Amino acid sequence: MRQCLTSPDGGYYTAQNRDRDQFGQKGDFVTSPEISQIFGELLGIWLVAEWMAQWRKSSGVEIVEVGPGRGTLMDDMLRTIRNFKPLAASIECVYLVEASPSLRNKQKQLLCGDEPMEEIDIGFRSRSKYSDLPVIWCEDIRFVPNDPTKTPFIFAHEFFDALPIHAFQSVAPSPQTPSTIQGLNGPVPISKPTSTALTPQWRELVVTPSPSPSLNASAPTSPPPDFQLSLAKASTPNSLVLPETSPRYKALKPHPGSVIEICPEARSYAAEFARRIGGSPLPSKTPTTQTTKPIPSGAALILDYGPSATIPTSTLRGIRAHALVSPFASPGQVDLSADVDFTALAEAAVEASPGVEVHGPVEQGAWLERMGIRERAAMLGKVSGAAQGKDGEVGNEGVRRSVERLVERGGGGMGRLYKVLAIVPEGGGRGVVGFGGDVN
Ligand code: SAH
């Protein structure tokens, strides 16, 4: 998944000479910020509400977005925030975490226009077209400075579903317990087959070459993909370690046939967000609520698709030209994605920092309605024909249709499939706007 999506050599997002755009009607998929400007505006409003709830800081605010795509969401957010002068004045920097050089250039064009872009030690820097605000690009969140005196507001829209997953299936014990594990170069003997092999074991689903089609078979109309998922014959290092990292996975192990997907990188990103907001725990002996960040501040908002509470199962898919395709078809030419395990993100965040709490996940439709999508649509609809859904739909009707698309709950509607999760400073039960709370 990682190689297919972000390898500098032919990765779906990172290849130098792509002939097709990933986004939009002519590309492979359309994301919410590309459907309506209201989406980014409401995320901007959420930031305003959280900033108000956290003592309206007059300096030290940073906005971080991971996986900004075309930059549309950040552009709509910054345009909205500009109207809230004390907040706008408190923002010191915008950081964009982006693996793709070509998308970085698109984001720069949209957010900074003709301002020059220079290379700096952590990535690239330019200036917002709206103000003097520095905009800095980093390839990984670890390059974004982590200063406990700052207040980072972190956004991730359709980023987590692109991070590589591992899949495992629980298998009943076999009478002959294998005494090997699968190493990179074949089976490796393990000294003592453990007694736990008498109970079901996790086996990793690994990518293997597809069997060559039989010579006698009639030529298929489209050749089968070169690779497929197969159950490893023995334990792998991953299958021994990853499913042991949460009681949710352990609870499924005794049930042969259970399949789980685990995304270690998603867990580490959620943990990183949490530590930036709430600080890392101090060494033992000190009370557990104390962290390296004396006053937790900032927030993270994660929007993506996936189940609210269950562990994703067999959700790896390929997407090309708005249709589902085999994830093994045309590697590097096809978008790959897997459902996001929101409970795993929540678990990772609260484990990483005693200074945070998590709200949600809630369904995107409900969240947008609580944030005022209907009211904003009514306002925008009144503003002459300039009001438009970005998907080529103009005027009042265009706004109405794009809003319906974002909140639609029936069938595979985005309003239900997509979820929203917030990580905020631990606040003794304060409500969070969009998750049932109010601005006070
Ligand atoms: N948030 C945007 C784009 C979603 S597509 C939107 O909703 O329209 C995923 C984005 O994440 C792209 O910008 C892609 O280049 C970036 N990306 C994917 N994997 C990444 C990784 N491992 N590190 C940094 N950026 C990544």
CSV table of C-alpha atoms and ligand atoms in Angstrom, one decimal:
chain,number,residue,atom,x,y,z
A,1,MET,CA,0.0,0.0,0.0
A,2,ARG,CA,2.8,2.4,1.0
A,3,GLN,CA,4.8,1.7,-2.2
A,4,CYS,CA,1.7,1.8,-4.5
A,5,LEU,CA,0.6,5.2,-3.0
A,6,THR,CA,3.7,7.2,-2.1
A,7,SER,CA,6.8,5.6,-3.6
A,8,PRO,CA,8.7,8.4,-5.5
A,9,ASP,CA,9.0,5.8,-8.2
A,10,GLY,CA,5.5,5.5,-9.6
A,11,GLY,CA,3.4,5.9,-6.5
A,12,TYR,CA,-0.2,6.9,-7.1
A,13,TYR,CA,0.2,10.3,-5.3
A,14,THR,CA,3.9,10.8,-5.8
A,15,ALA,CA,4.8,9.8,-9.4
A,16,GLN,CA,6.5,12.7,-11.2
A,17,ASN,CA,4.8,12.3,-14.6
A,18,ARG,CA,1.2,11.4,-14.0
A,19,ASP,CA,-1.0,12.0,-16.9
A,20,ARG,CA,-4.3,12.1,-14.9
A,21,ASP,CA,-5.4,14.2,-12.0
A,22,GLN,CA,-6.5,12.1,-9.0
A,23,PHE,CA,-9.3,14.4,-8.0
A,24,GLY,CA,-12.6,15.5,-9.7
A,25,GLN,CA,-15.0,14.2,-12.4
A,26,LYS,CA,-12.1,13.5,-14.8
A,27,GLY,CA,-10.0,11.9,-12.1
A,28,ASP,CA,-10.7,8.9,-9.8
A,29,PHE,CA,-12.7,10.3,-6.9
A,30,VAL,CA,-14.4,13.4,-5.5
A,31,THR,CA,-13.9,14.4,-1.9
A,32,SER,CA,-16.2,16.5,0.3
A,33,PRO,CA,-14.1,19.7,0.2
A,34,GLU,CA,-14.4,19.5,-3.6
A,35,ILE,CA,-18.1,19.0,-3.5
A,36,SER,CA,-19.0,22.2,-1.6
A,37,GLN,CA,-17.1,25.2,-0.2
A,38,ILE,CA,-19.4,24.9,2.8
A,39,PHE,CA,-17.5,21.8,4.0
A,40,GLY,CA,-14.2,23.7,4.5
A,41,GLU,CA,-16.1,26.7,5.9
A,42,LEU,CA,-17.7,24.6,8.6
A,43,LEU,CA,-14.3,23.1,9.6
A,44,GLY,CA,-13.1,26.6,9.8
A,45,ILE,CA,-16.0,27.5,12.1
A,46,TRP,CA,-15.2,24.4,14.2
A,47,LEU,CA,-11.7,25.8,14.7
A,48,VAL,CA,-13.2,29.2,15.7
A,49,ALA,CA,-15.4,27.5,18.3
A,50,GLU,CA,-12.6,25.4,19.8
A,51,TRP,CA,-10.3,28.5,19.9
A,52,MET,CA,-13.1,30.4,21.8
A,53,ALA,CA,-13.5,27.4,24.2
A,54,GLN,CA,-9.8,27.5,24.9
A,55,TRP,CA,-9.4,31.0,26.2
A,56,ARG,CA,-9.2,32.9,22.8
A,57,LYS,CA,-5.4,32.8,22.7
A,58,SER,CA,-3.9,35.9,21.2
A,59,SER,CA,-0.7,34.2,19.8
A,60,GLY,CA,0.9,30.8,19.3
A,61,VAL,CA,-1.9,29.2,17.2
A,62,GLU,CA,-0.8,26.9,14.4
A,63,ILE,CA,-3.0,25.1,11.8
A,64,VAL,CA,-1.7,21.8,10.6
A,65,GLU,CA,-3.3,19.7,7.8
A,66,VAL,CA,-2.2,16.2,6.9
A,67,GLY,CA,-2.9,15.1,3.3
A,68,PRO,CA,-4.3,18.3,1.9
A,69,GLY,CA,-4.9,17.1,-1.6
A,70,ARG,CA,-5.6,20.1,-3.9
A,71,GLY,CA,-5.5,22.5,-0.9
A,72,THR,CA,-9.2,23.2,-1.3
A,73,LEU,CA,-10.1,22.5,2.4
A,74,MET,CA,-7.4,24.7,3.8
A,75,ASP,CA,-8.2,27.5,1.3
A,76,ASP,CA,-11.9,27.5,2.4
A,77,MET,CA,-10.9,27.3,6.1
A,78,LEU,CA,-8.5,30.2,5.8
A,79,ARG,CA,-11.0,32.3,3.9
A,80,THR,CA,-13.5,31.7,6.7
A,81,ILE,CA,-11.2,32.3,9.6
A,82,ARG,CA,-10.0,35.6,8.1
A,83,ASN,CA,-13.4,37.0,9.2
A,84,PHE,CA,-12.6,36.3,12.9
A,85,LYS,CA,-10.0,39.0,13.3
A,86,PRO,CA,-8.6,38.2,16.8
A,87,LEU,CA,-8.3,34.5,15.9
A,88,ALA,CA,-6.7,35.3,12.5
A,89,ALA,CA,-4.2,37.5,14.3
A,90,SER,CA,-3.2,34.7,16.7
A,91,ILE,CA,-2.2,32.3,13.9
A,92,GLU,CA,1.5,32.1,13.4
A,93,CYS,CA,1.9,29.4,10.8
A,94,VAL,CA,0.1,26.9,8.6
A,95,TYR,CA,1.8,23.5,8.2
A,96,LEU,CA,0.9,21.1,5.4
A,97,VAL,CA,2.0,17.5,5.6
A,98,GLU,CA,2.2,16.2,2.1
A,99,ALA,CA,4.1,13.4,0.5
A,100,SER,CA,3.5,14.4,-3.1
A,101,PRO,CA,5.6,17.0,-4.8
A,102,SER,CA,3.1,17.7,-7.5
A,103,LEU,CA,0.2,18.1,-5.0
A,104,ARG,CA,2.5,20.4,-2.9
A,105,ASN,CA,2.8,22.6,-6.0
A,106,LYS,CA,-0.9,22.7,-6.6
A,107,GLN,CA,-1.5,23.6,-2.9
A,108,LYS,CA,1.1,26.3,-3.1
A,109,GLN,CA,-0.6,27.8,-6.2
A,110,LEU,CA,-4.0,27.8,-4.6
A,111,LEU,CA,-3.0,29.0,-1.1
A,112,CYS,CA,-0.1,31.3,-2.0
A,113,GLY,CA,-0.6,32.3,-5.6
A,114,ASP,CA,2.6,33.9,-7.1
A,115,GLU,CA,4.4,34.3,-3.7
A,116,PRO,CA,7.8,32.6,-4.0
A,117,MET,CA,8.4,29.2,-2.5
A,118,GLU,CA,11.8,28.4,-0.9
A,119,GLU,CA,13.4,25.2,0.3
A,120,ILE,CA,14.1,25.2,4.1
A,121,ASP,CA,15.6,22.6,6.4
A,122,ILE,CA,12.2,20.9,7.2
A,123,GLY,CA,10.6,21.2,3.7
A,124,PHE,CA,9.4,24.2,1.8
A,125,ARG,CA,8.0,27.6,2.7
A,126,SER,CA,5.8,30.3,1.1
A,127,ARG,CA,3.3,32.9,2.2
A,128,SER,CA,-0.5,32.9,2.3
A,129,LYS,CA,-2.1,35.0,-0.5
A,130,TYR,CA,-4.5,36.3,2.2
A,131,SER,CA,-1.9,37.7,4.6
A,132,ASP,CA,1.7,37.4,5.7
A,133,LEU,CA,1.0,34.0,7.2
A,134,PRO,CA,3.9,31.6,6.5
A,135,VAL,CA,2.8,28.3,4.9
A,136,ILE,CA,5.2,25.4,5.4
A,137,TRP,CA,5.2,22.0,3.7
A,138,CYS,CA,6.7,18.9,5.4
A,139,GLU,CA,6.8,15.3,4.1
A,140,ASP,CA,6.0,13.8,7.5
A,141,ILE,CA,4.4,15.2,10.7
A,142,ARG,CA,7.6,14.4,12.5
A,143,PHE,CA,9.3,17.3,10.7
A,144,VAL,CA,6.6,19.8,11.9
A,145,PRO,CA,8.1,21.5,15.0
A,146,ASN,CA,6.5,20.4,18.2
A,147,ASP,CA,6.6,23.3,20.7
A,148,PRO,CA,4.6,22.7,23.9
A,149,THR,CA,4.0,26.5,24.2
A,150,LYS,CA,2.0,26.5,20.9
A,151,THR,CA,-1.6,25.7,20.2
A,152,PRO,CA,-1.9,23.3,17.2
A,153,PHE,CA,-5.2,22.8,15.4
A,154,ILE,CA,-4.7,19.6,13.3
A,155,PHE,CA,-7.0,18.5,10.4
A,156,ALA,CA,-7.0,15.2,8.5
A,157,HIS,CA,-9.6,14.6,5.8
A,158,GLU,CA,-9.4,11.4,3.9
A,159,PHE,CA,-5.8,10.9,5.0
A,160,PHE,CA,-6.0,8.0,7.4
A,161,ASP,CA,-7.7,5.7,4.8
A,162,ALA,CA,-4.5,5.9,2.6
A,163,LEU,CA,-2.2,4.6,5.4
A,164,PRO,CA,-1.0,1.0,5.0
A,165,ILE,CA,-2.9,-1.7,6.8
A,166,HIS,CA,-2.1,-5.3,7.9
A,167,ALA,CA,-4.8,-7.9,7.7
A,168,PHE,CA,-5.1,-11.0,9.9
A,169,GLN,CA,-7.4,-14.0,10.1
A,170,SER,CA,-7.9,-16.2,13.2
A,171,VAL,CA,-7.4,-19.9,12.3
A,172,ALA,CA,-8.2,-23.0,14.3
A,173,PRO,CA,-5.2,-24.9,15.7
A,174,SER,CA,-4.0,-27.5,13.3
A,175,PRO,CA,-3.0,-31.0,14.7
A,176,GLN,CA,0.5,-30.4,13.4
A,177,THR,CA,1.6,-27.1,15.1
A,178,PRO,CA,4.1,-25.4,12.8
A,179,SER,CA,7.5,-24.9,14.3
A,180,THR,CA,8.4,-22.1,11.9
A,181,ILE,CA,7.5,-18.5,11.3
A,182,GLN,CA,7.5,-16.9,7.9
A,183,GLY,CA,10.6,-14.8,7.5
A,184,LEU,CA,11.4,-12.5,4.6
A,185,ASN,CA,13.4,-15.3,2.9
A,186,GLY,CA,11.2,-18.2,3.8
A,187,PRO,CA,10.3,-20.2,6.9
A,188,VAL,CA,12.5,-19.7,10.0
A,189,PRO,CA,12.4,-22.4,12.7
A,190,ILE,CA,11.3,-21.3,16.1
A,191,SER,CA,12.9,-23.1,19.0
A,192,LYS,CA,9.9,-24.1,21.1
A,193,PRO,CA,6.4,-24.4,19.6
A,194,THR,CA,4.4,-22.7,22.3
A,195,SER,CA,1.5,-24.4,24.0
A,196,THR,CA,-0.8,-21.5,23.0
A,197,ALA,CA,-0.7,-23.1,19.5
A,198,LEU,CA,-3.5,-25.4,20.9
A,199,THR,CA,-5.8,-22.3,20.6
A,200,PRO,CA,-6.7,-20.3,17.5
A,201,GLN,CA,-3.8,-18.3,16.1
A,202,TRP,CA,-3.6,-15.1,14.0
A,203,ARG,CA,-2.3,-15.6,10.4
A,204,GLU,CA,-1.4,-12.6,8.3
A,205,LEU,CA,-3.0,-12.1,4.9
A,206,VAL,CA,0.0,-11.4,2.7
A,207,VAL,CA,0.4,-10.3,-0.9
A,208,THR,CA,1.4,-13.1,-3.2
A,209,PRO,CA,1.8,-13.5,-6.9
A,210,SER,CA,-1.4,-14.9,-8.5
A,211,PRO,CA,-1.1,-18.4,-9.9
A,212,SER,CA,-0.3,-18.2,-13.7
A,213,PRO,CA,-3.5,-18.8,-15.7
A,214,SER,CA,-3.6,-22.4,-17.0
A,215,LEU,CA,-2.4,-22.7,-20.7
A,216,ASN,CA,-5.6,-24.5,-21.6
A,217,ALA,CA,-7.9,-21.8,-20.2
A,218,SER,CA,-9.6,-19.7,-22.7
A,219,ALA,CA,-8.2,-16.2,-22.8
A,220,PRO,CA,-10.0,-14.0,-20.2
A,221,THR,CA,-11.4,-10.7,-21.4
A,222,SER,CA,-9.3,-8.8,-18.9
A,223,PRO,CA,-6.2,-10.4,-17.4
A,224,PRO,CA,-6.4,-11.2,-13.7
A,225,PRO,CA,-4.3,-9.0,-11.4
A,226,ASP,CA,-0.7,-10.1,-10.9
A,227,PHE,CA,-1.1,-10.3,-7.2
A,228,GLN,CA,-3.6,-11.6,-4.6
A,229,LEU,CA,-4.1,-11.9,-0.8
A,230,SER,CA,-3.2,-15.3,0.7
A,231,LEU,CA,-3.2,-16.6,4.2
A,232,ALA,CA,0.4,-17.0,5.5
A,233,LYS,CA,1.1,-20.6,6.3
A,234,ALA,CA,2.7,-19.8,9.6
A,235,SER,CA,2.9,-16.9,12.0
A,236,THR,CA,4.7,-13.7,10.8
A,237,PRO,CA,6.4,-11.2,13.0
A,238,ASN,CA,3.4,-8.9,12.4
A,239,SER,CA,0.9,-11.5,13.3
A,240,LEU,CA,2.7,-12.3,16.6
A,241,VAL,CA,2.8,-8.6,17.6
A,242,LEU,CA,0.1,-6.3,16.1
A,243,PRO,CA,-3.1,-8.3,17.1
A,244,GLU,CA,-1.8,-8.3,20.7
A,245,THR,CA,-1.8,-4.4,20.9
A,246,SER,CA,-5.5,-4.1,21.9
A,247,PRO,CA,-8.1,-6.0,23.9
A,248,ARG,CA,-10.5,-5.5,21.0
A,249,TYR,CA,-8.3,-7.7,18.7
A,250,LYS,CA,-7.6,-10.2,21.5
A,251,ALA,CA,-11.3,-10.7,22.0
A,252,LEU,CA,-11.7,-12.0,18.4
A,253,LYS,CA,-8.7,-14.3,18.4
A,254,PRO,CA,-10.6,-17.3,19.9
A,255,HIS,CA,-13.1,-17.2,17.1
A,256,PRO,CA,-11.7,-18.9,14.0
A,257,GLY,CA,-12.6,-17.1,10.8
A,258,SER,CA,-12.4,-13.6,12.3
A,259,VAL,CA,-10.6,-11.1,10.1
A,260,ILE,CA,-9.2,-7.9,11.3
A,261,GLU,CA,-7.4,-5.0,9.7
A,262,ILE,CA,-4.8,-3.0,11.8
A,263,CYS,CA,-3.1,0.2,10.7
A,264,PRO,CA,-0.1,0.8,12.9
A,265,GLU,CA,0.7,4.1,11.2
A,266,ALA,CA,-2.8,5.4,11.8
A,267,ARG,CA,-2.4,4.6,15.5
A,268,SER,CA,1.0,6.4,15.5
A,269,TYR,CA,-0.4,9.5,13.8
A,270,ALA,CA,-3.4,9.7,16.3
A,271,ALA,CA,-0.9,9.3,19.1
A,272,GLU,CA,1.3,12.1,17.6
A,273,PHE,CA,-1.7,14.4,17.4
A,274,ALA,CA,-2.6,13.6,21.0
A,275,ARG,CA,0.9,14.3,22.3
A,276,ARG,CA,1.0,17.6,20.4
A,277,ILE,CA,-2.2,18.7,22.1
A,278,GLY,CA,-1.9,17.1,25.5
A,279,GLY,CA,1.8,16.5,25.9
A,280,SER,CA,3.6,13.2,26.6
A,281,PRO,CA,3.3,11.6,30.0
A,282,LEU,CA,6.2,12.5,32.4
A,283,PRO,CA,8.4,9.7,33.8
A,284,SER,CA,6.7,7.5,36.4
A,285,LYS,CA,6.4,8.7,40.1
A,286,THR,CA,4.8,12.1,38.9
A,287,PRO,CA,1.0,12.1,39.0
A,288,THR,CA,-0.3,10.5,35.7
A,289,THR,CA,-2.2,13.6,34.6
A,290,GLN,CA,1.0,15.7,34.4
A,291,THR,CA,2.6,15.9,30.9
A,292,THR,CA,5.4,17.6,29.0
A,293,LYS,CA,2.9,20.2,28.0
A,294,PRO,CA,1.9,22.0,31.2
A,295,ILE,CA,-1.3,23.5,29.7
A,296,PRO,CA,-2.8,21.2,27.0
A,297,SER,CA,-4.1,23.2,24.1
A,298,GLY,CA,-5.2,22.8,20.5
A,299,ALA,CA,-7.4,20.1,18.9
A,300,ALA,CA,-7.4,17.6,16.1
A,301,LEU,CA,-10.3,16.8,13.8
A,302,ILE,CA,-10.2,13.6,11.8
A,303,LEU,CA,-12.8,12.9,9.1
A,304,ASP,CA,-12.8,9.7,7.0
A,305,TYR,CA,-14.9,6.7,6.3
A,306,GLY,CA,-15.1,3.6,8.4
A,307,PRO,CA,-17.2,2.0,11.1
A,308,SER,CA,-18.0,3.8,14.4
A,309,ALA,CA,-17.1,1.0,16.8
A,310,THR,CA,-16.2,-2.3,15.0
A,311,ILE,CA,-12.9,-3.3,13.6
A,312,PRO,CA,-12.7,-3.1,9.8
A,313,THR,CA,-12.7,-6.4,8.0
A,314,SER,CA,-11.5,-7.0,4.4
A,315,THR,CA,-12.0,-3.4,3.3
A,316,LEU,CA,-8.9,-2.9,1.2
A,317,ARG,CA,-10.0,-1.6,-2.2
A,318,GLY,CA,-8.8,0.0,-5.4
A,319,ILE,CA,-10.6,3.1,-6.8
A,320,ARG,CA,-10.2,4.2,-10.4
A,321,ALA,CA,-12.4,6.5,-12.4
A,322,HIS,CA,-15.1,6.6,-9.7
A,323,ALA,CA,-15.4,2.8,-9.6
A,324,LEU,CA,-14.2,0.1,-7.3
A,325,VAL,CA,-11.4,-2.1,-8.8
A,326,SER,CA,-9.1,-4.8,-7.5
A,327,PRO,CA,-6.5,-3.3,-5.2
A,328,PHE,CA,-4.0,-5.4,-7.1
A,329,ALA,CA,-4.9,-4.0,-10.6
A,330,SER,CA,-2.3,-1.6,-12.2
A,331,PRO,CA,-0.3,-0.8,-9.0
A,332,GLY,CA,0.5,2.9,-8.8
A,333,GLN,CA,-2.3,3.8,-11.3
A,334,VAL,CA,-5.1,3.0,-8.8
A,335,ASP,CA,-6.0,4.7,-5.6
A,336,LEU,CA,-5.9,2.3,-2.6
A,337,SER,CA,-7.8,2.8,0.5
A,338,ALA,CA,-9.1,0.9,3.6
A,339,ASP,CA,-11.8,1.7,6.2
A,340,VAL,CA,-10.5,3.7,9.2
A,341,ASP,CA,-10.8,2.1,12.6
A,342,PHE,CA,-12.0,5.1,14.6
A,343,THR,CA,-12.0,3.3,17.9
A,344,ALA,CA,-8.3,2.3,17.4
A,345,LEU,CA,-7.5,6.0,16.8
A,346,ALA,CA,-9.4,7.0,19.9
A,347,GLU,CA,-7.6,4.3,21.9
A,348,ALA,CA,-4.2,5.3,20.5
A,349,ALA,CA,-4.8,9.0,21.4
A,350,VAL,CA,-5.8,8.5,25.0
A,351,GLU,CA,-3.1,6.0,25.6
A,352,ALA,CA,-0.5,8.4,24.2
A,353,SER,CA,-1.4,11.5,26.3
A,354,PRO,CA,-3.2,11.9,29.6
A,355,GLY,CA,-3.8,15.5,28.6
A,356,VAL,CA,-6.4,14.7,25.9
A,357,GLU,CA,-10.0,13.4,25.6
A,358,VAL,CA,-11.7,12.1,22.5
A,359,HIS,CA,-15.2,13.0,21.2
A,360,GLY,CA,-17.0,10.9,18.6
A,361,PRO,CA,-16.9,9.4,16.2
A,362,VAL,CA,-20.2,10.8,15.0
A,363,GLU,CA,-21.7,10.5,11.5
A,364,GLN,CA,-20.6,13.3,9.1
A,365,GLY,CA,-24.2,14.1,8.2
A,366,ALA,CA,-25.2,14.8,11.9
A,367,TRP,CA,-21.9,16.7,12.5
A,368,LEU,CA,-22.4,19.0,9.5
A,369,GLU,CA,-26.0,19.7,10.5
A,370,ARG,CA,-24.9,20.5,14.0
A,371,MET,CA,-22.3,22.8,12.5
A,372,GLY,CA,-25.0,24.7,10.6
A,373,ILE,CA,-24.7,23.3,7.1
A,374,ARG,CA,-28.4,24.1,6.3
A,375,GLU,CA,-28.2,27.6,7.6
A,376,ARG,CA,-25.1,28.3,5.6
A,377,ALA,CA,-26.6,26.8,2.5
A,378,ALA,CA,-29.6,29.0,2.8
A,379,MET,CA,-27.4,32.1,3.1
A,380,LEU,CA,-25.2,31.0,0.2
A,381,GLY,CA,-28.2,30.2,-2.0
A,382,LYS,CA,-29.3,33.8,-1.6
A,383,VAL,CA,-26.1,35.3,-2.8
A,384,SER,CA,-27.0,35.4,-6.5
A,385,GLY,CA,-25.7,32.9,-9.0
A,386,ALA,CA,-22.2,33.2,-7.7
A,387,ALA,CA,-23.1,30.6,-5.1
A,388,GLN,CA,-22.1,27.2,-6.4
A,389,GLY,CA,-21.5,23.7,-5.5
A,390,LYS,CA,-18.0,23.0,-6.7
A,391,ASP,CA,-19.0,20.0,-8.7
A,392,GLY,CA,-20.1,22.2,-11.6
A,393,GLU,CA,-23.5,22.9,-10.1
A,394,VAL,CA,-24.3,26.6,-10.0
A,395,GLY,CA,-26.9,28.6,-8.1
A,396,ASN,CA,-29.4,27.8,-5.4
A,397,GLU,CA,-30.1,24.3,-6.8
A,398,GLY,CA,-26.4,23.5,-7.0
A,399,VAL,CA,-25.9,24.4,-3.4
A,400,ARG,CA,-28.9,22.3,-2.3
A,401,ARG,CA,-27.7,19.3,-4.3
A,402,SER,CA,-24.1,19.4,-3.0
A,403,VAL,CA,-25.3,19.8,0.6
A,404,GLU,CA,-27.7,16.8,0.2
A,405,ARG,CA,-24.7,14.8,-1.1
A,406,LEU,CA,-22.6,15.6,2.0
A,407,VAL,CA,-25.4,14.8,4.5
A,408,GLU,CA,-27.2,11.9,2.7
A,409,ARG,CA,-27.7,9.0,5.1
A,410,GLY,CA,-29.5,6.5,2.9
A,411,GLY,CA,-27.7,3.7,1.0
A,412,GLY,CA,-24.0,4.4,0.7
A,413,GLY,CA,-24.6,8.1,1.5
A,414,MET,CA,-21.6,10.1,2.6
A,415,GLY,CA,-23.5,11.5,5.6
A,416,ARG,CA,-23.5,8.1,7.2
A,417,LEU,CA,-20.4,6.4,5.8
A,418,TYR,CA,-18.1,9.2,6.9
A,419,LYS,CA,-17.3,9.8,10.5
A,420,VAL,CA,-15.9,12.7,12.5
A,421,LEU,CA,-13.6,12.3,15.5
A,422,ALA,CA,-12.1,15.1,17.7
A,423,ILE,CA,-9.1,15.0,20.0
A,424,VAL,CA,-9.2,17.9,22.4
A,425,PRO,CA,-7.5,18.9,25.7
A,426,GLU,CA,-8.8,17.0,28.7
A,427,GLY,CA,-11.5,19.3,30.0
A,428,GLY,CA,-13.5,17.7,32.7
A,429,GLY,CA,-16.6,17.0,30.7
A,430,ARG,CA,-16.9,20.2,28.7
A,431,GLY,CA,-18.9,19.8,25.5
A,432,VAL,CA,-17.4,20.1,22.1
A,433,VAL,CA,-19.3,21.9,19.2
A,434,GLY,CA,-20.5,19.4,16.6
A,435,PHE,CA,-20.4,16.6,19.2
A,436,GLY,CA,-23.3,17.8,21.3
A,437,GLY,CA,-21.6,20.7,23.0
A,438,ASP,CA,-22.1,24.4,22.6
A,439,VAL,CA,-20.1,27.7,22.5
A,440,ASN,CA,-20.4,29.3,26.0
B,1,SAH,N1,-7.7,15.9,2.1
B,1,SAH,C1,-7.8,16.0,0.7
B,1,SAH,C2,-7.0,14.9,-0.1
B,1,SAH,C3,-7.2,13.4,0.3
B,1,SAH,S1,-6.3,12.4,-0.7
B,1,SAH,C4,-9.2,15.9,0.3
B,1,SAH,O1,-10.1,15.5,1.1
B,1,SAH,O2,-9.6,16.3,-0.8
B,1,SAH,C5,-4.9,11.9,0.3
B,1,SAH,C6,-3.9,13.0,0.5
B,1,SAH,O3,-2.9,12.5,1.4
B,1,SAH,C7,-3.1,13.4,-0.7
B,1,SAH,O4,-2.8,14.8,-0.6
B,1,SAH,C8,-1.9,12.5,-0.6
B,1,SAH,O5,-0.8,13.0,-1.4
B,1,SAH,C9,-1.6,12.6,0.8
B,1,SAH,N2,-0.9,11.4,1.4
B,1,SAH,C10,-1.2,10.1,1.2
B,1,SAH,N3,-0.4,9.3,2.0
B,1,SAH,C11,0.5,10.2,2.6
B,1,SAH,C12,1.6,10.0,3.5
B,1,SAH,N4,1.9,8.7,3.9
B,1,SAH,N5,2.2,11.1,4.0
B,1,SAH,C13,1.9,12.3,3.6
B,1,SAH,N6,0.8,12.6,2.7
B,1,SAH,C14,0.2,11.5,2.2
